[in-house]
PDB file of C-alpha atoms in Angstrom:
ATOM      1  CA  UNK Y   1      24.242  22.789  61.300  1.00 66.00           C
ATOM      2  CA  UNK Y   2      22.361  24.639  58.310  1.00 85.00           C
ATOM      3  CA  UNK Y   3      22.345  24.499  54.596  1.00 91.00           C
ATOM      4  CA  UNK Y   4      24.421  26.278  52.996  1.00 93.00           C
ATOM      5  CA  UNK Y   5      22.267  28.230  49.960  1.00 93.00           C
ATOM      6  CA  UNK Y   6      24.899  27.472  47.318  1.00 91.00           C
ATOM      7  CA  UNK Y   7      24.580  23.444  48.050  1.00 92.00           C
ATOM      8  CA  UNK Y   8      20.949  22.833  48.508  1.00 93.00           C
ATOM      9  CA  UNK Y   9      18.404  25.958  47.369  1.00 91.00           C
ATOM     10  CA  UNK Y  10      15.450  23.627  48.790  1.00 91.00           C
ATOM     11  CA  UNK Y  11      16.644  22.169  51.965  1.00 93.00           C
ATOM     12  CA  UNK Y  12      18.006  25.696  52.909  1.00 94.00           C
ATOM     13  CA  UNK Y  13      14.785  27.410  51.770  1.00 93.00           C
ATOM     14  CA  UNK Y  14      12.843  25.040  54.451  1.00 92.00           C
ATOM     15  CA  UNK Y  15      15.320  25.844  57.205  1.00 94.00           C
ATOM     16  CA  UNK Y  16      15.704  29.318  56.799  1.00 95.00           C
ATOM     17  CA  UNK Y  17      11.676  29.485  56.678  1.00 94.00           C
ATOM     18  CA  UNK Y  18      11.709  27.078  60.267  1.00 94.00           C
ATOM     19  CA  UNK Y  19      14.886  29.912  61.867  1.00 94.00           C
ATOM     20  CA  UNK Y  20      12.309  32.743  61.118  1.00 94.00           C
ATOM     21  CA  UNK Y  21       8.835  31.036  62.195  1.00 93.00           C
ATOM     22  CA  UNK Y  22      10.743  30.042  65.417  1.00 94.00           C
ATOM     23  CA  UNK Y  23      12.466  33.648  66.650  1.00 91.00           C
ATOM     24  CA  UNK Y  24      15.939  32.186  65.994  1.00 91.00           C
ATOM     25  CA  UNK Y  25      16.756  34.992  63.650  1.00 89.00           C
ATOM     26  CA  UNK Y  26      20.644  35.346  64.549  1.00 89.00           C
ATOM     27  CA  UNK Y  27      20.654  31.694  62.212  1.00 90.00           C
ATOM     28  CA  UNK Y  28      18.950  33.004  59.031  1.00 93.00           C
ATOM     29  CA  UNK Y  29      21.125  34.464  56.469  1.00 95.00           C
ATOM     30  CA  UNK Y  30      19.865  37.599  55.978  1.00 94.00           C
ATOM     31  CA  UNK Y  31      21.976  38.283  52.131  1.00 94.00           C
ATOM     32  CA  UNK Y  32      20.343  35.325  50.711  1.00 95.00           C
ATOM     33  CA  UNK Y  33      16.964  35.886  52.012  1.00 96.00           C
ATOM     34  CA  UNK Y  34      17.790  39.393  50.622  1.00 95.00           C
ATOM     35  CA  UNK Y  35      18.375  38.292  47.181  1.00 93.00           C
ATOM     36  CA  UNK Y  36      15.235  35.414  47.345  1.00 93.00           C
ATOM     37  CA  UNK Y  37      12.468  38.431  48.125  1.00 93.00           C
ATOM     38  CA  UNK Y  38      14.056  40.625  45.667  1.00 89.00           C
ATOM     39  CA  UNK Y  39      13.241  37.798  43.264  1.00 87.00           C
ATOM     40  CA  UNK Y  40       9.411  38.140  44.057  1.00 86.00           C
ATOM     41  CA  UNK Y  41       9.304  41.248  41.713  1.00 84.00           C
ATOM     42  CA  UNK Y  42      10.427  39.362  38.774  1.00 85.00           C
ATOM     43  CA  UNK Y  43       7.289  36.746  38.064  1.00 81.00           C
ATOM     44  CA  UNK Y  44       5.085  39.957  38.237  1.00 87.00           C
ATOM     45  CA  UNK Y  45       7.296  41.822  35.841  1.00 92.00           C
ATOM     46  CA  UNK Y  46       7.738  38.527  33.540  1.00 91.00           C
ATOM     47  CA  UNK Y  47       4.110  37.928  33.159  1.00 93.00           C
ATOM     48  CA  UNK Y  48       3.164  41.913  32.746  1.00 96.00           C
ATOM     49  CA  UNK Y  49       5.867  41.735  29.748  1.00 97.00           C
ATOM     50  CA  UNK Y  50       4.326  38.967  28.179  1.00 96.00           C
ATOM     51  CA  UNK Y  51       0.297  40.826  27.782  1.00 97.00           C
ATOM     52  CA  UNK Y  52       2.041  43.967  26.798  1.00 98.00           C
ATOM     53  CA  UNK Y  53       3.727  42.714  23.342  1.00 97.00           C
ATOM     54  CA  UNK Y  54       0.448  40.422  23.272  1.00 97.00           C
ATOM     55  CA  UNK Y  55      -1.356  44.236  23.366  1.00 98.00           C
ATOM     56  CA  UNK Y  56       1.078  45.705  21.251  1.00 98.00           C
ATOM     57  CA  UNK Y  57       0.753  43.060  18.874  1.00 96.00           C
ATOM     58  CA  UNK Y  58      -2.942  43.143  18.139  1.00 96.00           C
ATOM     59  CA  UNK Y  59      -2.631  46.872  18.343  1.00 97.00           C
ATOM     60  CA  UNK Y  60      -0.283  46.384  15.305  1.00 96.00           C
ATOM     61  CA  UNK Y  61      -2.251  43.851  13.268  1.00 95.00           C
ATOM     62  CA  UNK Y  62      -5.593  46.676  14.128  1.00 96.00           C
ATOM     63  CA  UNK Y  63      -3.608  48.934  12.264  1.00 95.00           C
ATOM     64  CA  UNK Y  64      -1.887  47.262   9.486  1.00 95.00           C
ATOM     65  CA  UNK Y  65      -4.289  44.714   8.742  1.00 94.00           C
ATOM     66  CA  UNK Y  66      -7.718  47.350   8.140  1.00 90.00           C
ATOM     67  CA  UNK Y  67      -9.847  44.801   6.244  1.00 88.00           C
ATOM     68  CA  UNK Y  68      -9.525  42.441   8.715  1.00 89.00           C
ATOM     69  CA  UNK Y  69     -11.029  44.205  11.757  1.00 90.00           C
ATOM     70  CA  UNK Y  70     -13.730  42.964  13.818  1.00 91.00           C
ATOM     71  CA  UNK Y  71     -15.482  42.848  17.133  1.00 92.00           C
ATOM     72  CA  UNK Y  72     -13.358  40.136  17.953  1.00 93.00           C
ATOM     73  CA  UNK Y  73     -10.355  41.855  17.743  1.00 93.00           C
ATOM     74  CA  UNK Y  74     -11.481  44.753  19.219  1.00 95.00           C
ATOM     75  CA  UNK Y  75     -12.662  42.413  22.527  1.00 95.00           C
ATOM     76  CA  UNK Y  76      -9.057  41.050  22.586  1.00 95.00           C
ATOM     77  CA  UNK Y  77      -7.715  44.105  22.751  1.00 97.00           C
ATOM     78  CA  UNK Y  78      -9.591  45.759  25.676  1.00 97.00           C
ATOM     79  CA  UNK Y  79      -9.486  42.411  27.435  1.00 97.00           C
ATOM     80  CA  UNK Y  80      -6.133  42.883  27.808  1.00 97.00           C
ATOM     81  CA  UNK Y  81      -6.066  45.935  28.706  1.00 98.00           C
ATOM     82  CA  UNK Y  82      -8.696  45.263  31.660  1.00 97.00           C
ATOM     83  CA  UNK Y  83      -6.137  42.702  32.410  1.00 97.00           C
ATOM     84  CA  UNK Y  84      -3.426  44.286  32.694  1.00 97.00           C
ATOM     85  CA  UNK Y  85      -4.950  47.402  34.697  1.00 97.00           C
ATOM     86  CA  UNK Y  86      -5.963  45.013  37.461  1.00 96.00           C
ATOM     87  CA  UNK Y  87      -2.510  43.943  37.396  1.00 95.00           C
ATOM     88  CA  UNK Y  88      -1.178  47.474  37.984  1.00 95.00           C
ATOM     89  CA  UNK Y  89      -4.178  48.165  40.638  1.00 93.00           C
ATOM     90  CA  UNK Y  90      -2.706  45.471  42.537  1.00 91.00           C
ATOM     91  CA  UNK Y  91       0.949  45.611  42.389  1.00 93.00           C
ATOM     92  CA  UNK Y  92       1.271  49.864  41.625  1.00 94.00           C
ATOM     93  CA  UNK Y  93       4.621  49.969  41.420  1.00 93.00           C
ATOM     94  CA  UNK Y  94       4.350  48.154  38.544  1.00 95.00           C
ATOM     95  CA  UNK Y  95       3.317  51.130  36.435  1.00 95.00           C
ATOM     96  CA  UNK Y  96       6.979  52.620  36.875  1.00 94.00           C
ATOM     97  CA  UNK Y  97       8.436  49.600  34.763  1.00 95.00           C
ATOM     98  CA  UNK Y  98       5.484  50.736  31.944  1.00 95.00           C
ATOM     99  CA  UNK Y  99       7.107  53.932  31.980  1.00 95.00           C
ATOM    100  CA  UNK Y 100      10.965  52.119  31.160  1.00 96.00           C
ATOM    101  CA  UNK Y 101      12.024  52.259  27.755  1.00 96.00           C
ATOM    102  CA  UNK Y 102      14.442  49.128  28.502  1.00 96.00           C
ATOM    103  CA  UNK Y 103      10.630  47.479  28.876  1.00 97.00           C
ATOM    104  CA  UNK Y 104       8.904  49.008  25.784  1.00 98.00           C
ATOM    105  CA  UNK Y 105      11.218  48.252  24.046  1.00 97.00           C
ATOM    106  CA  UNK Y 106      11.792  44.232  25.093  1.00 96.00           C
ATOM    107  CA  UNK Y 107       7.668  43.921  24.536  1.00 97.00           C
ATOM    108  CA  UNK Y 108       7.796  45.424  21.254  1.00 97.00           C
ATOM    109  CA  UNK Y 109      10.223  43.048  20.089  1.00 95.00           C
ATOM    110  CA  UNK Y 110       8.453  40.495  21.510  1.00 94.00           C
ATOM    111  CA  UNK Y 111       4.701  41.717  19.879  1.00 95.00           C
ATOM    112  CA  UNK Y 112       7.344  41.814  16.371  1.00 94.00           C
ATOM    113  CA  UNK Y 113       8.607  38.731  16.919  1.00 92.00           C
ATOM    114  CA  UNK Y 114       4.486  37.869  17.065  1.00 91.00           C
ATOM    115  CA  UNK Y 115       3.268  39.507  14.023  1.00 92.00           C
ATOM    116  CA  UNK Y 116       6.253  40.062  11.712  1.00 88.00           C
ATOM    117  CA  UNK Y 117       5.290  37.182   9.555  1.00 85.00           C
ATOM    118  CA  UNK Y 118       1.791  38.239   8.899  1.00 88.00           C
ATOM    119  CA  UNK Y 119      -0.257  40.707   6.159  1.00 87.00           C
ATOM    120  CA  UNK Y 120       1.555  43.328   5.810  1.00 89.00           C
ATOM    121  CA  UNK Y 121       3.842  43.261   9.289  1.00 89.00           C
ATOM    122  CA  UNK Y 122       6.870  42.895   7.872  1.00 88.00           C
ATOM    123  CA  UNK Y 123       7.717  46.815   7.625  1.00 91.00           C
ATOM    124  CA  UNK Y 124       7.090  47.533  10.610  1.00 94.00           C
ATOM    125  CA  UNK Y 125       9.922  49.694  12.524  1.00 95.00           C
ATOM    126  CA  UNK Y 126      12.109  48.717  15.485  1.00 94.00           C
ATOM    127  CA  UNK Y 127      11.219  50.961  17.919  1.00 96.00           C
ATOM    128  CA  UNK Y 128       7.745  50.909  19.244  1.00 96.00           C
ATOM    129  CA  UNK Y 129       4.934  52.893  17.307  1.00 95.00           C
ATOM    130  CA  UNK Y 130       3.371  53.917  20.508  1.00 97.00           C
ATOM    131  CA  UNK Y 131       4.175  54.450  24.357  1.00 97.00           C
ATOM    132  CA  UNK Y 132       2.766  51.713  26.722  1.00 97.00           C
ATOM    133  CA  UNK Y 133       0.401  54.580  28.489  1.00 96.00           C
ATOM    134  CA  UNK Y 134      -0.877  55.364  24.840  1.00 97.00           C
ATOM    135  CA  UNK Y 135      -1.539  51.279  23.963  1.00 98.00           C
ATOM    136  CA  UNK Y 136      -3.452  51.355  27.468  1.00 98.00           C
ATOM    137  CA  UNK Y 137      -5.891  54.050  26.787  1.00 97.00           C
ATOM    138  CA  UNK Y 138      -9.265  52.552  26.515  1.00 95.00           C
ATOM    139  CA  UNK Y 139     -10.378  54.282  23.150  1.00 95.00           C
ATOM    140  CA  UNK Y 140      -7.241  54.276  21.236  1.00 97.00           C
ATOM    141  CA  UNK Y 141      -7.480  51.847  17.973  1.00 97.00           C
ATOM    142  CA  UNK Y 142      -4.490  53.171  15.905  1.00 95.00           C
ATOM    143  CA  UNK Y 143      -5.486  54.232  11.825  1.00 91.00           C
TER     144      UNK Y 143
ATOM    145  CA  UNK Z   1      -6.143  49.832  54.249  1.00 49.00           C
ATOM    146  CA  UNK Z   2      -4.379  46.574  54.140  1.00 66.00           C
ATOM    147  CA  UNK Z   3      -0.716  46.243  54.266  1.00 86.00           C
ATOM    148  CA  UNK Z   4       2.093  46.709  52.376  1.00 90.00           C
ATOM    149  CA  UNK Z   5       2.418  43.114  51.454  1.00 92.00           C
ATOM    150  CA  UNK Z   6      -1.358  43.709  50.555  1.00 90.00           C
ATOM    151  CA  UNK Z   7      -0.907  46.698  48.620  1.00 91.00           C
ATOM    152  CA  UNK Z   8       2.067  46.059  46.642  1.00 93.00           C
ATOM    153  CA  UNK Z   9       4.129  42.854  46.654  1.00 91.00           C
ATOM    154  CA  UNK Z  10       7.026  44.431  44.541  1.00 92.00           C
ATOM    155  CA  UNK Z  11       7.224  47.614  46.797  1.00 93.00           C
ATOM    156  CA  UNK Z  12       7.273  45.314  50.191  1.00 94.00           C
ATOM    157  CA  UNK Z  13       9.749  43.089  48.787  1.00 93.00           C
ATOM    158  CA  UNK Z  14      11.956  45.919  48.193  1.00 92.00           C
ATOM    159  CA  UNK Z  15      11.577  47.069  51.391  1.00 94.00           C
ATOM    160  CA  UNK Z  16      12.367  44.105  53.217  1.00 95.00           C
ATOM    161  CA  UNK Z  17      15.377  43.211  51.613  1.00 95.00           C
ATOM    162  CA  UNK Z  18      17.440  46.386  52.223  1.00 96.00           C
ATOM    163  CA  UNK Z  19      15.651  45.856  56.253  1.00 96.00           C
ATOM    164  CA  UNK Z  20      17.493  41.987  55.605  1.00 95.00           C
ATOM    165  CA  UNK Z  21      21.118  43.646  54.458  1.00 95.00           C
ATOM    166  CA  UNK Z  22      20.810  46.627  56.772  1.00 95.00           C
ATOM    167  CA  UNK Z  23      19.939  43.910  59.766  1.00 92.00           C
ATOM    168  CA  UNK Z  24      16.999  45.602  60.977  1.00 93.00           C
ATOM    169  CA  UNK Z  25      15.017  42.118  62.450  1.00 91.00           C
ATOM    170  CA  UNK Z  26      12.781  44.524  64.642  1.00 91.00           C
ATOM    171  CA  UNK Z  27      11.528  46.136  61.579  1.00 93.00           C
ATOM    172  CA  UNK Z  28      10.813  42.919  59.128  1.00 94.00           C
ATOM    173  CA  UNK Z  29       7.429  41.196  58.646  1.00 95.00           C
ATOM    174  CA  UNK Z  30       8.377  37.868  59.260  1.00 94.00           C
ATOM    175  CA  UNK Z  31       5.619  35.890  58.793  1.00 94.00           C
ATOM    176  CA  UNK Z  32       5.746  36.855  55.092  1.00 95.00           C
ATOM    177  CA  UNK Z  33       8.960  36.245  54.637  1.00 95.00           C
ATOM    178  CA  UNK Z  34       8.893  32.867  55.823  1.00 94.00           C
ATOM    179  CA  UNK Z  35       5.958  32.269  53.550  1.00 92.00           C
ATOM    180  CA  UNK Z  36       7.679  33.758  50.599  1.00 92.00           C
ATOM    181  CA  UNK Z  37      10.695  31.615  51.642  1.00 93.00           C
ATOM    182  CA  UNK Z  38       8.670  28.327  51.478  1.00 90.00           C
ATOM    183  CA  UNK Z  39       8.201  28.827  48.168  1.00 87.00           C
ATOM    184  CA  UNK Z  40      11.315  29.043  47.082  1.00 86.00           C
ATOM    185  CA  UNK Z  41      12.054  25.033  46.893  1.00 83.00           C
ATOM    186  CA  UNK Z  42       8.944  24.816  45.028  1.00 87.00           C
ATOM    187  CA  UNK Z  43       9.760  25.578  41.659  1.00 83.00           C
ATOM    188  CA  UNK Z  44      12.722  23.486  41.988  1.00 87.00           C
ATOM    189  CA  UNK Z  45      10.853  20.630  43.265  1.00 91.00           C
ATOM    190  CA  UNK Z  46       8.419  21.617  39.960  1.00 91.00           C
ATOM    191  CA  UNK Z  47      11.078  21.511  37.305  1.00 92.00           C
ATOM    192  CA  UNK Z  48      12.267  17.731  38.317  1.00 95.00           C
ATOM    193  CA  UNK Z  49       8.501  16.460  38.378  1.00 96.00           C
ATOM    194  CA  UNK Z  50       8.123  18.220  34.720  1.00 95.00           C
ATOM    195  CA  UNK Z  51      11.669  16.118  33.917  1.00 96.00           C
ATOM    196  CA  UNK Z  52      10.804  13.171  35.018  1.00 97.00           C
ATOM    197  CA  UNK Z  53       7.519  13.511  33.240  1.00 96.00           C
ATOM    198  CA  UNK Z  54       9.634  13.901  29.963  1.00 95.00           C
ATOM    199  CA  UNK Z  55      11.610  10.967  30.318  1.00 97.00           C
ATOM    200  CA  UNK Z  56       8.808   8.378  31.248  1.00 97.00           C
ATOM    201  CA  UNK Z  57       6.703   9.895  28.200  1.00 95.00           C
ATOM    202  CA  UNK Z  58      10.516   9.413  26.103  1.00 95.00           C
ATOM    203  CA  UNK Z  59      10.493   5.772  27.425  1.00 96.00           C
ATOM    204  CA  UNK Z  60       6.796   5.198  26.788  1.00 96.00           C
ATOM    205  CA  UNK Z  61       7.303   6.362  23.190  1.00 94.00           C
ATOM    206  CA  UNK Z  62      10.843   4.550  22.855  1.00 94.00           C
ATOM    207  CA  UNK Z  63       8.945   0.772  24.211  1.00 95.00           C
ATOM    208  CA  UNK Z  64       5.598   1.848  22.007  1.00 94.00           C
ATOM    209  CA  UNK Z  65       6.732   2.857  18.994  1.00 91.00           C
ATOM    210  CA  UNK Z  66       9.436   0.080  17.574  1.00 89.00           C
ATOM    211  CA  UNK Z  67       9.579   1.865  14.475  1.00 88.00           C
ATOM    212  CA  UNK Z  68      10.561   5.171  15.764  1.00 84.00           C
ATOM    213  CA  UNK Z  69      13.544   4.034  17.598  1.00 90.00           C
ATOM    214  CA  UNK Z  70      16.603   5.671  16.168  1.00 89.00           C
ATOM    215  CA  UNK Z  71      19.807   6.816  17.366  1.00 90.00           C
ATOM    216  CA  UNK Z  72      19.192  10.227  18.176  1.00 87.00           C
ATOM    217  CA  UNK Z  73      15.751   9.117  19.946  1.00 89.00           C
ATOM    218  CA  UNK Z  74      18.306   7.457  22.137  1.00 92.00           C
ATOM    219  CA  UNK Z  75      20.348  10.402  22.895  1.00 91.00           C
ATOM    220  CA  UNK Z  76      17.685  12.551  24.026  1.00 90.00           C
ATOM    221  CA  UNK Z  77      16.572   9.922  26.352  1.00 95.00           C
ATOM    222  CA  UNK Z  78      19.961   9.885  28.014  1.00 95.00           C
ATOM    223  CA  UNK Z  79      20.101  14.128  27.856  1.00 94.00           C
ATOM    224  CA  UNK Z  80      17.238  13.712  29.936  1.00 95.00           C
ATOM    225  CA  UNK Z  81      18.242  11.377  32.384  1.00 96.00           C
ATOM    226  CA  UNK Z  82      21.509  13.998  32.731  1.00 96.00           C
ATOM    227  CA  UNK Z  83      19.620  17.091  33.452  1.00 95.00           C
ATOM    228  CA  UNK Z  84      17.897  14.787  36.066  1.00 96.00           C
ATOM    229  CA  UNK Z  85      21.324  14.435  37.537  1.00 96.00           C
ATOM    230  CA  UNK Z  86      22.499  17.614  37.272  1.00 94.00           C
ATOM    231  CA  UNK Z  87      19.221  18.816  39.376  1.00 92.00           C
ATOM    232  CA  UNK Z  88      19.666  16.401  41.817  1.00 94.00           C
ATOM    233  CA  UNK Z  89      23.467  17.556  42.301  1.00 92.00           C
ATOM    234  CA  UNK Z  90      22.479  20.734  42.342  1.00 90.00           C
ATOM    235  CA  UNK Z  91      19.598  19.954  44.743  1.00 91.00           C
ATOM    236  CA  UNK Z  92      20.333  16.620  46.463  1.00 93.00           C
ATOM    237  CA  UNK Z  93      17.514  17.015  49.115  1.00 92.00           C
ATOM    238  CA  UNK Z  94      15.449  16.705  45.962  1.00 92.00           C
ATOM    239  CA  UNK Z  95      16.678  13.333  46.553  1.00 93.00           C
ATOM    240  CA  UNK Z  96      13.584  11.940  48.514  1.00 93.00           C
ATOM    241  CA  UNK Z  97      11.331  13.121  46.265  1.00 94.00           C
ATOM    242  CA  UNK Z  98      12.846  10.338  43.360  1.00 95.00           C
ATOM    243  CA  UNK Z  99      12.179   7.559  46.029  1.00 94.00           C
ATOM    244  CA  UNK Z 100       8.348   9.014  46.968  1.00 96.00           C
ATOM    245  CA  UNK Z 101       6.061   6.642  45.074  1.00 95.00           C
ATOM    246  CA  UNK Z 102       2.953   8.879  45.120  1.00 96.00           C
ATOM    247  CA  UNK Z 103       5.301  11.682  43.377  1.00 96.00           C
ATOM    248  CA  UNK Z 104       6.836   9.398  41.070  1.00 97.00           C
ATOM    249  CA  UNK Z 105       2.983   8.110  39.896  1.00 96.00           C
ATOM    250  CA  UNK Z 106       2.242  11.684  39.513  1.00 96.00           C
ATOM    251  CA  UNK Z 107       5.046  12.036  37.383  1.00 97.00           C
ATOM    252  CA  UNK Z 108       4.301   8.484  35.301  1.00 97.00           C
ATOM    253  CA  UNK Z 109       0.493   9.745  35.363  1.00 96.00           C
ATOM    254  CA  UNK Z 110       1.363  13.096  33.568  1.00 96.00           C
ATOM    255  CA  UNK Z 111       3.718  11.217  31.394  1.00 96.00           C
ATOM    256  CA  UNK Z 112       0.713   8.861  30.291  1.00 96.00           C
ATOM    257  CA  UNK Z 113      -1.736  11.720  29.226  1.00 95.00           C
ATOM    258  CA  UNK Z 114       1.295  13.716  27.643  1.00 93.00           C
ATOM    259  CA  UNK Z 115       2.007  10.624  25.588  1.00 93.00           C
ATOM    260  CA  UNK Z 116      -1.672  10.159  24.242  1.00 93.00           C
ATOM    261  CA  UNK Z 117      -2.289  13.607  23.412  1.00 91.00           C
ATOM    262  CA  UNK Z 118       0.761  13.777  21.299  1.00 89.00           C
ATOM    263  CA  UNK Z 119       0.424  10.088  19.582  1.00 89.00           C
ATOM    264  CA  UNK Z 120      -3.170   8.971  20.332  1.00 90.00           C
ATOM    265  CA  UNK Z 121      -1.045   5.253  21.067  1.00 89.00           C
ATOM    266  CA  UNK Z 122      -4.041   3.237  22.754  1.00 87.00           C
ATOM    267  CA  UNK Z 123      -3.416   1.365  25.518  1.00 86.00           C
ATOM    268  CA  UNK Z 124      -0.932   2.414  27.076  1.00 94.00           C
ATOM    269  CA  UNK Z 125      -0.116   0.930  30.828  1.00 95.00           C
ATOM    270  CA  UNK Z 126      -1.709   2.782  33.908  1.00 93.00           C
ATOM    271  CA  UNK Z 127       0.753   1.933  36.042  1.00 94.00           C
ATOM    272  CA  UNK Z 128       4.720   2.556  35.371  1.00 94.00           C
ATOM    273  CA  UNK Z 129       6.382  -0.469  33.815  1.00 95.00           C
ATOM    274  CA  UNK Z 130       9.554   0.201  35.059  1.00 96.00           C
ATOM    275  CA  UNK Z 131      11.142   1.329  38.095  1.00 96.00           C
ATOM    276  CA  UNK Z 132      12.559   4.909  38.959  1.00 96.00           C
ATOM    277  CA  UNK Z 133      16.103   3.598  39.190  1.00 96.00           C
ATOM    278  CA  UNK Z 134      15.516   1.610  35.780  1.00 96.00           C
ATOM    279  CA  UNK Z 135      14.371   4.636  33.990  1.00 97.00           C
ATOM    280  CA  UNK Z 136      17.347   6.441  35.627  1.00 97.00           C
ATOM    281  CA  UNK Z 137      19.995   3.953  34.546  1.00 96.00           C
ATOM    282  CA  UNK Z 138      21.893   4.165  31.131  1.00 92.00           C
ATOM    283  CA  UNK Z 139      21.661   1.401  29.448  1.00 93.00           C
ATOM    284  CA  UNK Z 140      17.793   1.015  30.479  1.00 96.00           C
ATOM    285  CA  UNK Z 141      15.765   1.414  27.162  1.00 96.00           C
ATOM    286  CA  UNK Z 142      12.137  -0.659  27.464  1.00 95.00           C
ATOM    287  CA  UNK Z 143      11.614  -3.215  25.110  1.00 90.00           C
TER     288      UNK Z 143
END
C-alpha cells in the first residue's frame, strides 16, 4: 500500500523516492512527482527576487541620496551584482525571469517597500526607474 | 560539459516533469529525481522543529518571567501548540519525530539560546523541564 500525497507529503515523499531507487516505477505517481520538481524552480527564483530589490534599492538610495555616497555603498552594490551573475551562470535560464516585467516589477516594490521611508525616497515612482539588465551593468551608478 | 541537472536545475526540472506527465520512464534521470524527492519531507520536518522551538522558548519565558504572564501571553502559547497539531494532521508520519528525544533536545536546545538572546534571563535549565506531551497539553503552563 502507498501514501497517498494529499495525506502524508513526507511519508509519500520517502516512498516515492524508495519506488524510483528500486526500478518499481509502474508505483510512483508520476503527476505528483510532476508538480514536486516543478517546485525546484521556485527557491531559485525566490532568492534571485530577494538581491534584485536589495540591488534596486541601493541603486535608488545612490541616486537620491548624493551626499551620502561612499565606497561602501558602491562595494554593496557590485557585490550584489557579482552575486547575482554567479547565480545566473549557474542556473541560465534564470536570466529569462530578469527579462519579465511581472518580476521587475514585484522587486521594485519590494526595493520601495525598502527605501520609501528614507532621505528623500518617498517620491519615488511605481514603476521601476531602470530595467534589471541596466541595474546589472557593472559601471552604471544612476545621477 | 556536465549535465543538464549540472547546467541548469530550473531547465532540467522542466524537462523532467512534462517526461513524468507524458510517461516517458526510459527518458527520466532517476537518480535525481529521487534525490530531489528526498527532500521534499524536509522542509516539513524543518517547519515543526522551528515550532516546537517557539513553544518551549513561549514556555521558558511564561515559567521565567512571573511578571510577564498575561492573558494574551497565554493565547499565543496555545496558537502554538495548534499549528503543532494542525502539522501533525496534515503530516502524521511527522509523528515519530515528537517522540525522538535527540530531536526534541534539539528543539529545547534552540529554544534555550533563542530565549537568552532575546531576554538575557540567566540560568536558564539545560535540559527540558517538561515533557513533550506536557508542553503539548492545554492546560500545561510551567510554574
Amino acid at each position: 500500500m502507498s501514501t497517498a500525497y494529499e495525506d502524508d507529503v513526507a511519508e509519500w515523499a520517502k516512498e516515492q523516492a524508495f519506488w524510483l531507487r528500486s526500478g518499481q516505477l509502474s508505483l510512483a505517481d508520476s503527476l505528483h512527482l510532476a508538480e514536486e520538481i516543478e517546485g525546484i524552480g521556485t527557491g531559485a527564483i525566490i532568492e534571485l527576487a530577494h538581491r534584485c530589490s536589495s540591488l534596486l534599492a541601493h541603486l535608488a538610495r545612490w541616486q537620491r541620496q548624493g551626499g551620502n555616497r561612499c565606497e561602501l555603498w558602491r562595494q554593496l552594490i557590485d557585490l550584489q551584482r557579482q552575486r547575482i551573475r554567479r547565480m545566473l551562470k549557474r542556473v541560465p535560464s534564470l536570466n529569462s525571469v530578469l527579462e519579465d516585467p511581472e518580476f521587475l516589477q514585484d522587486v521594485w516594490l519590494d526595493a520601495l517597500i525598502k527605501v520609501i521611508g528614507e532621505n528623500a525616497c518617498y517620491d519615488l515612482p511605481e514603476t521601476s526607474l531602470w530595467t534589471l539588465t541596466q541595474a546589472l551593468a557593472e559601471d552604471f551608478f544612476p545621477e | 560539459m556536465g549535465t543538464l541537472y549540472e547546467d541548469d536545475v530550473i531547465a532540467w526540472a522542466e524537462q523532467q516533469a512534462a517526461l513524468l506527465r507524458a510517461g516517458r520512464w526510459e527518458l527520466l534521470d532517476i537518480d535525481n529525481i529521487a534525490e530531489e524527492i528526498e527532500d521534499v519531507g524536509k522542509s516539513e520536518k524543518r517547519e515543526l522543529q522551528s515550532r516546537l522551538t517557539v513553544l518551549f522558548s513561549h514556555l521558558l519565558k511564561w515559567k521565567f518571567q512571573q511578571t510577564r504572564r498575561t492573558n494574551s501571553w497565554r493565547k499565543t502559547i496555545r496558537t502554538q501548540r495548534a499549528e503543532i497539531k494542525k502539522d501533525i494532521k496534515k503530516c502524521p508520519s511527522l509523528k515519530t519525530l515528537m517522540s525522538d528525544p535527540a530531536w526534541v533536545e534539539t528543539a529545547y536546545h534552540r529554544a534555550v539560546v533563542d530565549t537568552y538572546a532575546q531576554t538575557l534571563l540567566p540560568a536558564l535549565p539545560i535540559d527540558a523541564p517538561w515533557s513533550v506531551a506536557e508542553a503539548m497539553s492545554d492546560e500545561f503552563f510551567p510554574e
